[in-house]
XYZ file of C-alpha atoms in Angstrom:
740
model
C 177.803 28.345 147.898
C 176.033 29.877 150.889
C 179.362 30.974 152.370
C 180.477 32.597 149.081
C 177.209 34.544 148.834
C 177.367 35.707 152.436
C 180.988 36.836 152.021
C 180.045 38.849 148.934
C 177.154 40.574 150.755
C 179.381 41.304 153.741
C 182.083 42.852 151.581
C 179.498 44.972 149.766
C 178.219 46.381 153.042
C 181.699 47.273 154.256
C 182.630 48.720 150.889
C 179.728 51.106 151.321
C 181.064 52.086 154.737
C 184.622 52.441 153.414
C 186.279 50.218 156.005
C 188.123 46.920 155.886
C 186.165 44.104 157.633
C 187.742 42.630 160.767
C 187.995 38.826 160.665
C 187.549 36.910 163.905
C 188.456 33.254 164.498
C 187.028 31.077 167.267
C 188.504 27.672 168.093
C 186.543 25.290 170.283
C 187.816 23.010 172.998
C 187.966 19.274 172.452
C 191.166 17.850 173.903
C 193.169 15.886 171.351
C 190.545 16.627 168.705
C 191.568 20.285 168.890
C 194.750 19.474 166.982
C 192.544 19.451 163.866
C 192.300 23.248 164.202
C 195.877 23.405 162.897
C 194.683 22.122 159.512
C 192.185 25.000 159.301
C 194.945 27.488 160.170
C 197.178 26.015 157.455
C 194.431 26.628 154.896
C 193.921 30.185 156.203
C 197.680 30.873 155.940
C 197.848 29.407 152.436
C 194.921 31.577 151.352
C 196.621 34.708 152.722
C 193.618 35.539 154.875
C 194.459 37.948 157.705
C 192.929 37.083 161.091
C 192.313 40.126 163.296
C 191.045 38.532 166.519
C 191.171 35.051 168.051
C 189.256 33.430 170.902
C 189.520 29.861 172.121
C 188.723 27.477 174.921
C 190.780 24.556 176.245
C 192.744 23.030 173.336
C 191.356 25.810 171.164
C 192.956 28.306 173.542
C 196.333 26.583 173.201
C 196.293 26.475 169.397
C 194.780 29.945 169.199
C 197.270 31.517 171.618
C 200.234 30.020 169.778
C 198.933 31.353 166.462
C 198.156 34.739 168.029
C 201.677 34.947 169.465
C 203.304 34.680 166.044
C 203.631 31.019 165.105
C 202.648 30.079 161.573
C 200.338 27.121 161.042
C 203.237 25.163 159.511
C 205.249 25.742 162.693
C 202.315 24.576 164.809
C 202.081 21.383 162.771
C 205.759 20.616 163.363
C 205.470 21.387 167.078
C 202.453 19.077 167.440
C 204.287 16.244 165.677
C 207.350 16.559 167.921
C 205.545 16.722 171.249
C 205.830 13.741 173.587
C 202.173 13.588 174.610
C 202.777 10.562 176.809
C 205.162 12.581 178.989
C 203.275 15.891 178.844
C 200.011 14.371 180.058
C 201.403 12.745 183.204
C 202.814 13.896 186.520
C 206.132 12.334 185.556
C 209.230 14.048 184.298
C 212.043 12.690 182.187
C 214.316 10.265 183.993
C 217.182 12.478 182.810
C 215.986 15.188 185.204
C 216.370 12.938 188.248
C 219.526 13.030 190.319
C 221.555 9.841 190.007
C 220.612 8.794 193.541
C 216.898 8.847 192.635
C 216.919 7.067 189.286
C 216.793 3.501 190.565
C 213.597 4.220 192.540
C 211.876 6.726 190.241
C 208.696 5.480 188.572
C 209.032 2.063 190.158
C 205.703 1.928 191.974
C 202.201 2.080 190.563
C 200.718 3.925 193.559
C 202.310 6.625 195.716
C 200.418 7.838 198.819
C 201.634 11.080 200.435
C 201.666 11.501 204.218
C 199.623 14.650 204.870
C 198.101 15.787 208.185
C 199.095 12.602 210.000
C 197.674 10.152 207.503
C 198.325 8.757 204.061
C 196.165 10.350 201.409
C 194.776 8.542 198.377
C 196.114 9.904 195.074
C 194.016 12.773 193.749
C 193.748 11.314 190.253
C 194.431 14.718 188.703
C 197.467 16.063 186.900
C 199.721 18.967 187.793
C 201.614 18.037 184.621
C 204.910 19.790 185.282
C 206.246 19.022 181.818
C 203.199 20.620 180.212
C 203.779 23.838 182.168
C 207.425 23.845 181.080
C 206.557 23.223 177.434
C 204.089 26.127 177.475
C 206.715 28.360 179.126
C 209.130 27.481 176.342
C 206.659 28.002 173.515
C 205.496 31.410 174.797
C 208.899 32.647 175.950
C 209.099 35.139 173.075
C 206.062 37.079 174.375
C 206.820 36.935 178.114
C 206.796 40.747 178.288
C 203.243 41.028 176.894
C 200.747 41.016 179.775
C 197.841 42.498 177.810
C 196.742 39.897 175.260
C 195.331 42.593 172.984
C 198.977 43.595 172.391
C 199.873 40.183 170.955
C 200.515 40.070 167.187
C 196.872 38.993 166.929
C 194.625 40.115 169.838
C 193.527 37.064 171.828
C 191.166 35.954 174.607
C 190.479 32.567 176.161
C 187.794 31.230 178.466
C 188.000 29.480 181.832
C 185.371 28.675 184.459
C 185.302 29.879 188.069
C 185.004 26.892 190.418
C 183.290 29.007 193.064
C 180.538 30.503 190.883
C 180.380 28.290 187.790
C 180.575 31.402 185.638
C 182.714 31.934 182.563
C 185.900 33.959 183.111
C 187.339 35.791 180.112
C 191.154 35.844 180.298
C 192.749 38.678 178.361
C 195.508 39.897 180.670
C 198.290 38.518 182.861
C 200.588 35.592 182.185
C 199.691 33.847 178.922
C 200.887 30.425 180.152
C 198.744 30.617 183.293
C 195.783 31.711 181.187
C 195.819 28.797 178.760
C 196.623 26.303 181.531
C 193.505 27.623 183.323
C 191.409 27.307 180.178
C 192.370 23.641 179.662
C 192.097 22.400 183.272
C 189.533 19.655 182.611
C 187.808 18.801 185.936
C 188.883 15.425 187.402
C 191.791 15.297 184.909
C 193.903 18.409 185.597
C 194.279 20.391 188.799
C 192.467 23.723 189.051
C 194.662 26.800 188.582
C 194.948 29.759 190.937
C 194.734 32.852 188.738
C 194.204 36.419 189.949
C 192.523 35.306 193.164
C 190.221 32.789 191.493
C 190.375 29.026 191.169
C 189.785 28.209 187.517
C 189.036 25.091 185.501
C 188.387 24.278 181.862
C 186.167 26.882 180.213
C 184.569 24.131 178.161
C 182.115 23.409 180.970
C 180.467 26.814 180.423
C 181.556 28.224 177.037
C 183.415 25.788 174.847
C 182.886 27.813 171.677
C 183.393 31.521 172.551
C 182.006 33.211 169.444
C 180.339 36.061 171.359
C 183.727 37.051 172.800
C 185.374 37.464 169.406
C 182.365 39.552 168.330
C 182.869 41.782 171.375
C 186.529 42.227 170.419
C 185.359 43.874 167.186
C 185.070 41.047 164.661
C 182.757 41.798 161.733
C 183.039 38.341 160.174
C 183.503 35.259 162.384
C 184.954 31.920 161.351
C 184.165 29.244 163.919
C 186.084 25.944 163.949
C 184.370 23.391 166.179
C 185.734 19.939 167.070
C 183.289 19.291 169.898
C 180.571 16.719 169.278
C 178.443 17.956 172.169
C 176.874 15.615 174.706
C 177.518 11.895 174.320
C 174.641 9.633 173.305
C 173.379 7.533 176.213
C 174.900 4.299 174.874
C 178.395 5.849 175.116
C 178.053 6.950 178.756
C 179.547 3.835 180.317
C 181.429 4.832 183.477
C 181.368 7.225 186.421
C 183.815 9.687 184.862
C 181.740 9.953 181.686
C 178.610 10.535 183.765
C 180.298 13.354 185.692
C 181.627 14.968 182.524
C 178.235 14.621 180.820
C 176.564 16.462 183.709
C 179.331 19.076 183.793
C 178.750 19.927 180.130
C 174.934 20.319 180.295
C 175.201 24.101 180.513
C 177.768 24.314 177.738
C 175.596 22.231 175.388
C 172.850 24.857 175.544
C 175.344 27.685 175.069
C 176.804 25.969 171.991
C 173.523 26.311 170.081
C 173.596 30.077 170.617
C 177.258 30.448 169.678
C 176.875 28.501 166.419
C 174.127 30.873 165.236
C 176.520 33.824 165.716
C 179.098 32.407 163.257
C 179.316 33.722 159.715
C 181.289 30.694 158.590
C 180.691 27.672 160.828
C 183.107 24.748 160.402
C 182.121 21.559 162.266
C 185.107 19.271 161.764
C 184.240 15.594 161.103
C 186.186 13.812 163.839
C 183.454 11.851 165.623
C 185.642 8.748 165.715
C 188.085 10.392 168.136
C 187.743 11.632 171.704
C 189.402 14.175 173.971
C 192.045 11.653 175.062
C 193.072 10.444 171.584
C 196.575 11.931 171.787
C 197.981 8.570 170.727
C 196.305 9.288 167.374
C 197.528 12.875 167.115
C 199.034 12.336 163.645
C 195.715 11.013 162.330
C 193.811 13.977 163.785
C 196.320 16.427 162.304
C 196.026 14.758 158.918
C 192.230 14.870 159.042
C 192.308 18.568 159.941
C 194.675 19.298 157.062
C 192.408 17.445 154.630
C 189.413 19.434 155.865
C 191.434 22.622 155.491
C 192.211 21.770 151.868
C 188.501 21.278 151.233
C 187.733 24.684 152.739
C 190.676 26.455 151.106
C 188.625 27.881 148.161
C 186.327 29.662 150.604
C 189.244 31.222 152.523
C 190.991 32.116 149.261
C 187.900 33.778 147.825
C 187.386 35.760 151.031
C 191.047 36.872 151.181
C 191.225 37.797 147.482
C 187.978 39.754 147.660
C 189.134 41.749 150.703
C 192.615 42.363 149.280
C 191.207 43.442 145.911
C 189.056 46.044 147.614
C 191.382 47.214 150.412
C 194.883 46.194 149.347
C 197.351 43.619 150.712
C 197.495 43.104 154.479
C 200.442 44.539 156.395
C 202.139 41.689 158.274
C 205.144 43.523 159.691
C 204.029 43.315 163.325
C 203.958 39.489 163.374
C 206.608 38.079 165.721
C 208.356 34.969 164.485
C 209.388 33.030 167.611
C 213.011 31.990 168.092
C 214.041 29.351 170.589
C 217.509 30.922 170.839
C 216.152 34.155 172.351
C 217.431 34.916 175.829
C 216.477 37.337 178.566
C 218.568 38.902 181.317
C 217.190 37.947 184.730
C 217.995 40.575 187.335
C 216.287 39.188 190.449
C 214.382 36.213 191.839
C 211.230 35.735 193.922
C 210.064 32.386 195.286
C 206.588 31.588 196.632
C 205.433 28.436 198.417
C 208.545 27.188 200.226
C 208.025 25.638 203.666
C 210.363 22.681 204.117
C 213.231 23.882 201.931
C 214.956 27.260 201.929
C 215.210 29.862 199.143
C 218.976 29.336 199.102
C 218.537 25.569 198.614
C 215.997 26.071 195.833
C 218.110 28.685 194.019
C 221.122 26.392 194.230
C 219.168 23.395 192.960
C 217.960 25.298 189.893
C 221.379 26.898 189.429
C 220.093 30.466 189.333
C 222.306 33.599 189.439
C 221.274 37.237 189.107
C 222.205 39.316 186.059
C 222.725 36.437 183.664
C 221.061 35.641 180.355
C 218.787 32.629 180.124
C 216.958 30.961 177.244
C 213.643 29.165 177.724
C 215.328 25.794 177.237
C 217.952 26.604 179.871
C 215.332 27.732 182.393
C 213.316 24.576 181.822
C 216.362 22.367 182.318
C 217.168 24.246 185.529
C 213.642 23.620 186.813
C 213.835 19.950 185.861
C 216.988 19.675 187.969
C 215.188 20.980 191.040
C 212.120 18.838 190.223
C 214.429 15.830 189.940
C 215.457 16.096 193.593
C 211.905 14.878 194.425
C 211.522 17.711 196.958
C 208.999 19.488 194.717
C 205.635 18.537 193.230
C 205.244 21.555 190.954
C 207.489 24.427 189.872
C 206.232 27.154 187.543
C 207.559 30.588 186.747
C 206.561 33.916 185.261
C 208.789 36.721 183.990
C 208.014 40.335 184.795
C 209.909 42.954 182.764
C 211.817 45.569 184.798
C 213.194 49.011 184.088
C 216.722 47.650 183.480
C 215.735 45.946 180.200
C 215.681 42.631 181.986
C 213.128 40.674 183.967
C 212.372 39.449 187.455
C 211.685 35.714 187.620
C 208.913 34.644 189.986
C 208.758 30.968 190.951
C 205.579 29.399 192.326
C 206.425 26.164 194.088
C 204.459 23.318 195.640
C 206.648 21.044 197.748
C 206.225 17.301 198.021
C 205.353 15.829 201.413
C 208.437 14.407 203.086
C 207.016 10.881 203.397
C 205.345 8.593 200.853
C 204.004 5.061 201.021
C 204.404 3.287 197.697
C 202.870 0.094 196.390
C 203.683 -2.012 193.355
C 202.989 -5.458 191.921
C 205.310 -7.857 190.169
C 205.089 -11.327 188.698
C 207.319 -13.703 186.817
C 207.838 -17.444 187.013
C 211.098 -17.167 188.949
C 209.937 -14.999 191.868
C 206.190 -15.669 191.643
C 203.659 -12.984 192.449
C 204.819 -10.202 194.750
C 203.443 -7.106 196.416
C 206.068 -4.408 196.859
C 205.526 -2.056 199.802
C 207.817 0.918 200.280
C 208.111 3.781 202.743
C 210.318 6.666 201.628
C 210.994 9.658 203.841
C 213.214 12.700 203.438
C 215.024 14.393 206.314
C 213.679 11.733 208.697
C 216.896 11.035 210.586
C 218.990 13.991 209.452
C 218.652 17.021 207.196
C 219.432 16.621 203.472
C 218.784 12.894 203.550
C 216.508 10.231 202.099
C 215.637 6.947 203.797
C 213.509 4.099 202.542
C 212.458 0.572 203.393
C 211.082 -1.816 200.768
C 209.428 -5.160 201.533
C 208.635 -7.799 198.919
C 205.707 -9.936 200.091
C 204.773 -13.041 198.185
C 206.220 -16.398 197.309
C 209.705 -14.980 197.963
C 210.417 -12.622 200.847
C 212.858 -9.804 200.183
C 213.814 -6.690 202.107
C 215.937 -3.652 201.396
C 216.609 -0.549 203.440
C 218.738 2.458 202.541
C 219.776 5.749 204.087
C 221.297 8.361 201.788
C 222.957 11.444 203.252
C 223.929 14.380 201.054
C 227.142 16.085 202.112
C 227.917 19.738 201.469
C 225.864 22.559 199.984
C 226.172 21.340 196.404
C 224.572 17.943 197.077
C 227.132 16.410 194.700
C 228.574 14.098 197.356
C 226.484 11.458 199.097
C 227.152 8.809 201.718
C 224.948 5.714 201.438
C 224.316 2.850 203.848
C 222.049 -0.021 202.852
C 221.104 -3.540 203.824
C 219.320 -6.239 201.831
C 217.986 -9.684 202.615
C 216.308 -12.160 200.305
C 215.143 -15.736 200.217
C 215.168 -17.113 196.667
C 214.976 -20.566 195.125
C 217.354 -21.341 192.276
C 216.803 -24.301 189.967
C 219.685 -26.576 189.054
C 219.985 -27.665 185.418
C 221.888 -30.457 183.739
C 221.955 -30.399 179.926
C 219.114 -27.851 179.900
C 216.912 -30.039 182.084
C 215.923 -29.080 185.603
C 217.415 -31.692 187.924
C 217.312 -30.025 191.320
C 216.648 -26.915 193.369
C 218.461 -24.789 195.943
C 217.205 -22.444 198.613
C 219.426 -19.377 198.739
C 219.468 -17.109 201.789
C 221.394 -13.986 200.963
C 222.278 -10.883 202.985
C 224.352 -7.914 201.947
C 225.234 -4.565 203.472
C 227.018 -1.655 201.816
C 228.743 1.501 202.975
C 229.441 3.831 200.024
C 230.459 7.354 199.263
C 229.930 8.767 195.803
C 230.369 11.913 193.766
C 227.849 12.941 191.102
C 229.066 15.788 188.921
C 225.720 15.999 187.112
C 222.500 14.073 186.513
C 224.169 11.619 184.151
C 227.012 9.926 186.003
C 228.427 9.115 189.398
C 231.649 7.570 190.697
C 232.141 6.051 194.104
C 233.830 3.598 196.400
C 232.665 1.414 199.217
C 232.873 -1.770 201.202
C 230.327 -4.564 201.107
C 229.613 -7.454 203.449
C 227.848 -10.490 201.960
C 226.522 -13.691 203.423
C 225.110 -16.411 201.191
C 223.806 -19.838 202.162
C 222.784 -22.703 199.854
C 220.469 -25.493 200.981
C 219.400 -28.213 198.523
C 215.622 -28.608 198.501
C 215.649 -31.077 195.599
C 218.807 -33.171 195.465
C 221.137 -33.202 192.451
C 223.968 -35.459 191.340
C 226.584 -32.857 192.317
C 225.386 -30.960 195.350
C 226.578 -27.950 197.364
C 225.486 -27.340 200.944
C 226.785 -24.604 203.220
C 227.480 -20.928 203.482
C 230.077 -18.295 202.743
C 230.701 -14.878 204.289
C 233.025 -12.325 202.725
C 233.879 -8.667 202.233
C 234.383 -6.719 199.016
C 236.127 -3.405 198.614
C 234.943 -1.854 195.349
C 235.083 1.108 193.003
C 232.177 1.875 190.707
C 231.170 4.140 187.853
C 227.587 4.638 186.692
C 226.138 6.531 183.742
C 222.417 6.935 183.069
C 220.992 9.143 180.314
C 217.803 7.122 179.726
C 214.674 9.181 179.147
C 212.357 6.934 181.195
C 212.687 4.146 183.786
C 210.670 1.561 181.839
C 210.567 1.010 178.090
C 213.119 3.770 177.391
C 213.210 5.314 173.934
C 216.671 6.833 173.967
C 219.789 7.139 176.064
C 222.311 4.795 177.623
C 222.921 3.150 180.954
C 226.305 1.902 182.145
C 227.181 0.243 185.447
C 230.723 -0.947 186.133
C 232.339 -2.245 189.303
C 235.886 -3.307 190.109
C 236.133 -5.217 193.370
C 238.548 -7.044 195.629
C 236.992 -9.941 197.602
C 238.718 -10.818 200.877
C 238.294 -12.434 204.284
C 236.135 -15.311 203.064
C 234.761 -17.626 205.731
C 233.228 -20.667 204.067
C 231.659 -23.793 205.532
C 230.728 -25.954 202.549
C 230.248 -29.628 201.785
C 230.183 -30.987 198.233
C 228.747 -34.377 197.394
C 228.372 -36.413 194.237
C 225.581 -38.970 194.319
C 225.585 -38.624 198.112
C 229.362 -39.207 198.458
C 231.387 -36.294 199.974
C 234.077 -34.810 197.702
C 237.353 -33.260 198.817
C 237.410 -29.555 197.974
C 241.187 -29.446 197.641
C 241.208 -32.290 195.121
C 238.619 -30.400 193.088
C 240.764 -27.274 193.097
C 238.200 -25.354 195.097
C 239.604 -22.682 197.392
C 238.371 -19.529 199.111
C 241.341 -17.254 198.647
C 241.123 -13.527 197.960
C 240.437 -12.602 194.338
C 239.580 -9.696 192.032
C 236.314 -9.111 190.224
C 235.167 -6.932 187.297
C 231.555 -6.432 186.224
C 229.984 -4.268 183.522
C 226.452 -3.768 182.215
C 225.760 -1.486 179.259
C 222.403 -0.629 177.630
C 221.832 1.643 174.631
C 218.489 2.753 173.185
C 218.089 4.605 169.895
C 214.785 5.587 168.241
C 214.251 4.403 164.672
C 211.459 6.687 163.585
C 208.554 7.651 165.811
C 207.357 4.169 166.796
C 210.466 1.975 166.815
C 213.381 1.681 169.222
C 216.596 -0.266 168.669
C 218.388 -1.549 171.779
C 221.821 -2.989 172.406
C 222.900 -4.546 175.695
C 226.275 -5.879 176.808
C 226.768 -7.764 180.074
C 230.102 -9.010 181.298
C 231.760 -10.294 184.404
C 235.071 -11.882 185.344
C 236.268 -13.363 188.626
C 240.084 -13.372 188.434
C 242.071 -16.071 190.304
C 238.801 -17.554 191.453
C 238.099 -21.201 192.219
C 235.118 -21.604 194.513
C 232.070 -22.533 192.360
C 228.528 -21.178 192.650
C 228.867 -18.877 195.679
C 229.892 -15.836 193.631
C 229.449 -17.130 190.079
C 227.534 -15.226 187.433
C 224.092 -16.732 186.878
C 222.825 -17.034 183.284
C 219.166 -16.866 182.288
C 215.927 -14.908 182.568
C 214.551 -11.943 180.638
C 214.320 -9.468 183.538
C 217.111 -8.500 185.923
C 215.983 -9.897 189.277
C 218.940 -10.836 191.502
C 222.662 -10.232 192.018
C 225.191 -11.576 189.502
C 222.448 -12.266 186.953
C 223.257 -12.277 183.247
C 219.932 -11.661 181.519
C 219.636 -14.034 178.577
C 216.595 -14.622 176.359
C 216.085 -18.293 175.524
C 217.033 -19.634 178.961
C 215.313 -19.740 182.344
C 216.926 -18.116 185.390
C 219.757 -20.179 186.830
C 220.326 -22.304 183.719
C 224.106 -22.005 184.088
C 226.629 -20.721 186.618
C 229.997 -19.443 185.416
C 232.980 -17.454 186.770
C 233.472 -15.480 183.537
C 231.011 -14.368 180.893
C 230.413 -11.855 178.123
C 226.948 -11.490 176.557
C 225.577 -9.271 173.782
C 221.893 -8.683 173.044
C 220.227 -6.715 170.225
C 216.537 -5.850 170.188
C 213.838 -3.982 168.297
C 210.668 -2.648 169.937
C 207.776 -1.353 167.831
C 204.829 0.525 169.345
C 201.440 -0.211 167.786
C 200.009 2.658 169.849
C 200.870 4.513 173.046
C 200.763 1.402 175.261
C 200.775 -1.690 173.029
C 204.137 -2.819 171.688
C 205.916 -5.750 170.046
C 209.551 -6.669 170.599
C 212.132 -9.002 169.088
C 215.439 -9.847 170.819
C 218.413 -11.999 169.996
C 221.506 -12.635 172.095
C 224.686 -14.674 172.336
C 227.378 -15.199 174.959
C 230.678 -16.840 175.655
C 231.567 -18.017 179.155
C 234.043 -19.918 181.295
C 237.038 -18.364 179.532
C 238.923 -17.057 182.624
C 239.172 -18.860 185.971
C 237.487 -21.819 184.340
C 234.986 -23.910 186.258
C 234.724 -27.427 184.873
C 233.017 -29.124 187.796
C 229.622 -28.007 186.482
C 229.664 -28.686 182.770
C 228.378 -25.925 180.539
C 228.603 -25.041 176.837
C 231.087 -22.251 176.144
C 228.783 -20.573 173.603
C 225.066 -19.948 173.922
C 222.521 -18.140 171.745
C 218.823 -17.462 172.038
C 215.944 -15.420 170.660
C 212.580 -14.096 171.799
C 209.436 -12.479 170.427
C 207.257 -10.500 172.841
C 204.000 -8.633 172.970
C 203.515 -6.148 175.777
C 201.135 -3.578 177.176
C 202.343 -0.739 179.368
C 199.910 -0.491 182.290
C 199.845 1.967 185.186
C 201.574 -0.694 187.324
C 204.265 -1.404 184.746
C 204.553 -3.455 181.561
C 202.672 -6.710 181.093
C 204.779 -8.731 178.681
C 204.272 -12.199 177.199
C 207.302 -13.687 175.451
C 208.073 -16.794 173.441
C 211.752 -17.703 173.501
C 214.005 -20.238 171.836
C 217.482 -21.544 172.677
C 219.627 -22.809 169.800
C 221.712 -25.228 171.842
C 218.768 -27.020 173.468
C 216.414 -26.505 170.489
C 213.670 -25.781 173.018
C 210.840 -23.245 173.002
C 209.526 -21.768 176.225
C 207.240 -18.962 177.354
C 207.925 -16.142 179.799
C 205.501 -13.738 181.483
C 206.555 -10.616 183.331
C 204.262 -8.045 184.910
C 205.179 -4.865 186.730
C 208.532 -3.631 187.946
C 210.775 -5.924 189.949
C 212.073 -5.502 193.500
């Protein structure tokens, strides 16, 4: 009632002056809570109320700038629902952006320490958030030519804070993306932003609710939407970060009291049960904001109808409706920040050419390609209009250090607990190269080293040399019961050359040397003891369109290899109950043979929280009769070693077979951003070509598993309960982290 009365008095005063009142809108900061502002905007749109000026801070600056640039509130709602907050609020990029040579290592380690100034630096703990920059560039592409924010469809200002002085900085000119990224740079969470010679952070630390600024723009009547709950009560300040943020917002808390008094219509939104990081509950916050908007709709409608009755309908012709198909002609390029790579290399990696038309989506994909080479830590761009009805693109680049130390953890019952230590360096031995060494310390020692050399300007061809050594222990099973154990010492070395036409597939050929030795540590009835050394010439084809390295939501992964095994040198004894057996009488030989392997994974989202998966694994050794040394090994829920056929319901090493085909279907449901539940079922047939009857095995197997998992910073922690139909046995399986 108070708001209705005030609106009537305001209109009366302006009627006397003969001028239409200017309506200002201020949107506060508040992180994820700021999504509730969209519900207020929906009510304002529905009421037909014209907004003349907008100010905002942090998330309020993002929502406000989008609305000021021409988006309707309905469009903002759809954008918010489609955004992948998990990806936007990390330093990661989509796995699809990585070159094929990088995908197997990308996102594998929980900690990455850059080598800077002759020492490894601890991670900063703050986000550059490349994907967030790119999303902003896409959303504001339609107003790239507007450098004075008063010329936007609705005049706009946002607030940042100067790190050097602690003073508020009003941003009303320049690049709109840089401005809002400055306004939302929460200290200790996001990196500060260099803008017009100043280093800026989130304006919420000094003026989270910029009502005075919308007044100064000319607003006669101010609507203030506030999602900030102010300082936390003492019982909710429980860690060092909260203490720092509480101190940082002391000044803003005093300013808020002043700003609230300057509102004509103050709207404190009731979202105390959420916090700035509640992006995993973005749908709930949106829904709450929409409900609050419906409650306030009569006020907005009364205000709009009263103004329109007195001054006529509002002219909306200048509003720009954004189109994601718009393109701009880029006439020239400028690159800042390059030290270790050249402008020619960068331009080639992004695929840029002068005097061509580019959409926002195309530019972002080009940048992701360069980002996916791992040479760059951040790539942003601005567009400056030129006199030729085109634009000059200006890239600001921060390169990655050439060397990183990486650390990860892994545990499952088969390999035990492991610490993974990796050193990766670029251009260490030669230019356009990447070299790494990974050591697996723990109950099982493993080592892998690789040198990758790009050939030619296009970086589509690569030569790869690698070596791997591991010491594993394989159980031996008889009728699903563990009856023995083998130590396996395995060494392999590859020389490969491959061609990658794009980021999705590669083809190649190579030669591999392998040495494998089996030593019984717990004796079995039928026992192998000895070693084998052999070469394989192979062709391979790989496809990878997965969107992320762990827990993918969509895409497919295919790995196929056709090989010819030759020059075997075996020294093996076979005993049964301690009595030596003649290999010839058993039909065992070490002749040359052919080999085909294929692994296929498909992931398809079923709604926003569910993912369906399908996996096929197959392998055939043709004209093969040697047993164990190059058999396919059935069992385990995580791919851990060579020749493994992952199979829920069975432990690793449950069966060995020369030919196998397995199919698995699964459903994963996310309870929230990190917690998920999964169900998997699989079946296989084996021993159907080059049959091995010395070690008895069922020709058909089936199994099932139910899992609960939590995606931690070091990788998923997953507890599974599995069942095998043939043995009628239940078992548990724990896996943590990402495997060697």
